[in-house]
Each structure stands twice: as structure tokens, then as C-alpha cells.
Amino acid sequence: MHSENAIQDATLARPIGAESGARSPTISTVKQFCQRHPAFTEGGIRHLLFHRDSNGLAASGAVITVGRRVLLDEARFFEWLRSNAGKKAA
């Protein structure tokens, strides 16, 4: 009986997503993103962010705003980028 409680407690203490091996998303500021991915310039990313409502970036879930701070979910950004490859800019 004691061992059953220990197993249950260990299961409850595990972080959400840990059982599937899920990793937490990489969230970055524009500057951090560009330092980590030098193929992108700060100006280029800011341009995409400025037009995020018309280019689909906002709808992709890649942009997170906390107050005035704008953050990027890197995995979602690259998914958006791949899905828009070859499309003309508006």
C-alpha cells in the first residue's frame, strides 16, 4: 500500500508533458532570436512582426506579447516560415 502511494505521488509531481518527453518551447526576444539564428536580421524580423496581422505570423501563434515586450516562439516561427516558403510578400 505504501509503494502504491509513492508511485502515485511521483506521477503527480511530474511536470506536464514530461511523460511524452515534450520539451518546453524556446521563447526569445528579437535580439536573442537573431543572435541564435544569424541568417535573420533584427530589422527583417521587426518588419515581419510589424506586418504580422497581414502575413499570417500572428495567426500562427509564433508571436507572444507580454505588455510591450514581443517574444517569438521559435518552433512556431519556423513552422510558419516553411508554410509560407515561396509566397510573395504583400
PDB file of C-alpha atoms in Angstrom:
ATOM      1  CA  MET A   1       0.000   0.000   0.000  1.00  0.00           C
ATOM      2  CA  HIS A   2       2.805   2.414   0.823  1.00  0.00           C
ATOM      3  CA  SER A   3       4.531   1.785  -2.511  1.00  0.00           C
ATOM      4  CA  GLU A   4       1.306   2.499  -4.428  1.00  0.00           C
ATOM      5  CA  ASN A   5       1.081   5.935  -2.795  1.00  0.00           C
ATOM      6  CA  ALA A   6       4.726   6.642  -3.625  1.00  0.00           C
ATOM      7  CA  ILE A   7       4.143   5.797  -7.293  1.00  0.00           C
ATOM      8  CA  GLN A   8       1.020   7.956  -7.408  1.00  0.00           C
ATOM      9  CA  ASP A   9       2.844  10.873  -5.726  1.00  0.00           C
ATOM     10  CA  ALA A  10       5.752  10.580  -8.189  1.00  0.00           C
ATOM     11  CA  THR A  11       3.325  10.621 -11.111  1.00  0.00           C
ATOM     12  CA  LEU A  12       1.575  13.728  -9.810  1.00  0.00           C
ATOM     13  CA  ALA A  13       4.872  15.534  -9.216  1.00  0.00           C
ATOM     14  CA  ARG A  14       5.995  15.118 -12.824  1.00  0.00           C
ATOM     15  CA  PRO A  15       5.736  18.283 -14.967  1.00  0.00           C
ATOM     16  CA  ILE A  16       3.007  18.424 -17.592  1.00  0.00           C
ATOM     17  CA  GLY A  17       4.274  16.923 -20.830  1.00  0.00           C
ATOM     18  CA  ALA A  18       7.110  15.034 -19.121  1.00  0.00           C
ATOM     19  CA  GLU A  19       5.522  11.648 -19.785  1.00  0.00           C
ATOM     20  CA  SER A  20       5.649  12.221 -23.537  1.00  0.00           C
ATOM     21  CA  GLY A  21       9.156  13.680 -23.485  1.00  0.00           C
ATOM     22  CA  ALA A  22       7.797  17.070 -24.590  1.00  0.00           C
ATOM     23  CA  ARG A  23      10.282  19.928 -24.361  1.00  0.00           C
ATOM     24  CA  SER A  24       9.365  23.419 -23.335  1.00  0.00           C
ATOM     25  CA  PRO A  25       9.246  25.865 -26.252  1.00  0.00           C
ATOM     26  CA  THR A  26      12.149  28.195 -26.960  1.00  0.00           C
ATOM     27  CA  ILE A  27      10.858  31.719 -26.462  1.00  0.00           C
ATOM     28  CA  SER A  28      13.148  34.597 -27.483  1.00  0.00           C
ATOM     29  CA  THR A  29      13.240  38.331 -27.868  1.00  0.00           C
ATOM     30  CA  VAL A  30      14.026  39.617 -31.364  1.00  0.00           C
ATOM     31  CA  LYS A  31      17.647  40.282 -30.383  1.00  0.00           C
ATOM     32  CA  GLN A  32      18.096  36.814 -28.837  1.00  0.00           C
ATOM     33  CA  PHE A  33      16.473  35.180 -31.876  1.00  0.00           C
ATOM     34  CA  CYS A  34      18.829  36.959 -34.282  1.00  0.00           C
ATOM     35  CA  GLN A  35      21.888  36.102 -32.191  1.00  0.00           C
ATOM     36  CA  ARG A  36      20.882  32.435 -32.200  1.00  0.00           C
ATOM     37  CA  HIS A  37      19.961  32.478 -35.932  1.00  0.00           C
ATOM     38  CA  PRO A  38      22.346  34.852 -37.757  1.00  0.00           C
ATOM     39  CA  ALA A  39      20.587  34.325 -41.095  1.00  0.00           C
ATOM     40  CA  PHE A  40      17.912  36.724 -39.779  1.00  0.00           C
ATOM     41  CA  THR A  41      18.479  40.415 -39.067  1.00  0.00           C
ATOM     42  CA  GLU A  42      16.706  42.348 -36.339  1.00  0.00           C
ATOM     43  CA  GLY A  43      15.288  44.710 -38.956  1.00  0.00           C
ATOM     44  CA  GLY A  44      13.962  41.829 -41.028  1.00  0.00           C
ATOM     45  CA  ILE A  45      12.268  40.177 -38.051  1.00  0.00           C
ATOM     46  CA  ARG A  46      10.829  43.514 -36.890  1.00  0.00           C
ATOM     47  CA  HIS A  47       9.429  44.042 -40.411  1.00  0.00           C
ATOM     48  CA  LEU A  48       7.720  40.633 -40.239  1.00  0.00           C
ATOM     49  CA  LEU A  49       6.386  41.492 -36.779  1.00  0.00           C
ATOM     50  CA  PHE A  50       5.076  44.878 -37.935  1.00  0.00           C
ATOM     51  CA  HIS A  51       3.064  43.138 -40.672  1.00  0.00           C
ATOM     52  CA  ARG A  52       2.189  40.068 -38.563  1.00  0.00           C
ATOM     53  CA  ASP A  53      -1.583  40.511 -38.970  1.00  0.00           C
ATOM     54  CA  SER A  54      -1.411  40.557 -42.769  1.00  0.00           C
ATOM     55  CA  ASN A  55       1.345  37.966 -43.285  1.00  0.00           C
ATOM     56  CA  GLY A  56      -0.180  35.283 -41.034  1.00  0.00           C
ATOM     57  CA  LEU A  57       2.562  35.349 -38.415  1.00  0.00           C
ATOM     58  CA  ALA A  58       0.128  36.402 -35.669  1.00  0.00           C
ATOM     59  CA  ALA A  59      -2.319  33.630 -36.581  1.00  0.00           C
ATOM     60  CA  SER A  60       0.481  31.044 -36.432  1.00  0.00           C
ATOM     61  CA  GLY A  61       0.891  31.571 -32.692  1.00  0.00           C
ATOM     62  CA  ALA A  62       4.572  32.411 -33.088  1.00  0.00           C
ATOM     63  CA  VAL A  63       4.215  35.892 -31.584  1.00  0.00           C
ATOM     64  CA  ILE A  64       3.715  36.321 -27.855  1.00  0.00           C
ATOM     65  CA  THR A  65       3.211  39.759 -26.364  1.00  0.00           C
ATOM     66  CA  VAL A  66       3.728  40.437 -22.673  1.00  0.00           C
ATOM     67  CA  GLY A  67       2.957  44.081 -22.082  1.00  0.00           C
ATOM     68  CA  ARG A  68       5.079  45.924 -24.623  1.00  0.00           C
ATOM     69  CA  ARG A  69       7.562  43.066 -24.977  1.00  0.00           C
ATOM     70  CA  VAL A  70       7.283  40.992 -28.140  1.00  0.00           C
ATOM     71  CA  LEU A  71       8.576  37.431 -27.961  1.00  0.00           C
ATOM     72  CA  LEU A  72       8.913  34.710 -30.595  1.00  0.00           C
ATOM     73  CA  ASP A  73       8.132  31.032 -30.183  1.00  0.00           C
ATOM     74  CA  GLU A  74      10.943  29.698 -32.358  1.00  0.00           C
ATOM     75  CA  ALA A  75       9.354  26.368 -33.296  1.00  0.00           C
ATOM     76  CA  ARG A  76       6.128  28.032 -34.430  1.00  0.00           C
ATOM     77  CA  PHE A  77       8.066  30.743 -36.269  1.00  0.00           C
ATOM     78  CA  PHE A  78       9.956  28.139 -38.320  1.00  0.00           C
ATOM     79  CA  GLU A  79       6.719  26.217 -38.990  1.00  0.00           C
ATOM     80  CA  TRP A  80       5.194  29.475 -40.280  1.00  0.00           C
ATOM     81  CA  LEU A  81       8.301  30.174 -42.353  1.00  0.00           C
ATOM     82  CA  ARG A  82       8.195  26.727 -44.002  1.00  0.00           C
ATOM     83  CA  SER A  83       4.473  27.016 -44.732  1.00  0.00           C
ATOM     84  CA  ASN A  84       4.994  30.413 -46.382  1.00  0.00           C
ATOM     85  CA  ALA A  85       8.077  29.480 -48.410  1.00  0.00           C
ATOM     86  CA  GLY A  86       7.773  30.718 -51.977  1.00  0.00           C
ATOM     87  CA  LYS A  87       4.822  33.016 -51.318  1.00  0.00           C
ATOM     88  CA  LYS A  88       5.071  36.619 -52.469  1.00  0.00           C
ATOM     89  CA  ALA A  89       5.053  39.357 -49.858  1.00  0.00           C
ATOM     90  CA  ALA A  90       2.012  41.609 -49.929  1.00  0.00           C
TER      91      ALA A  90
END
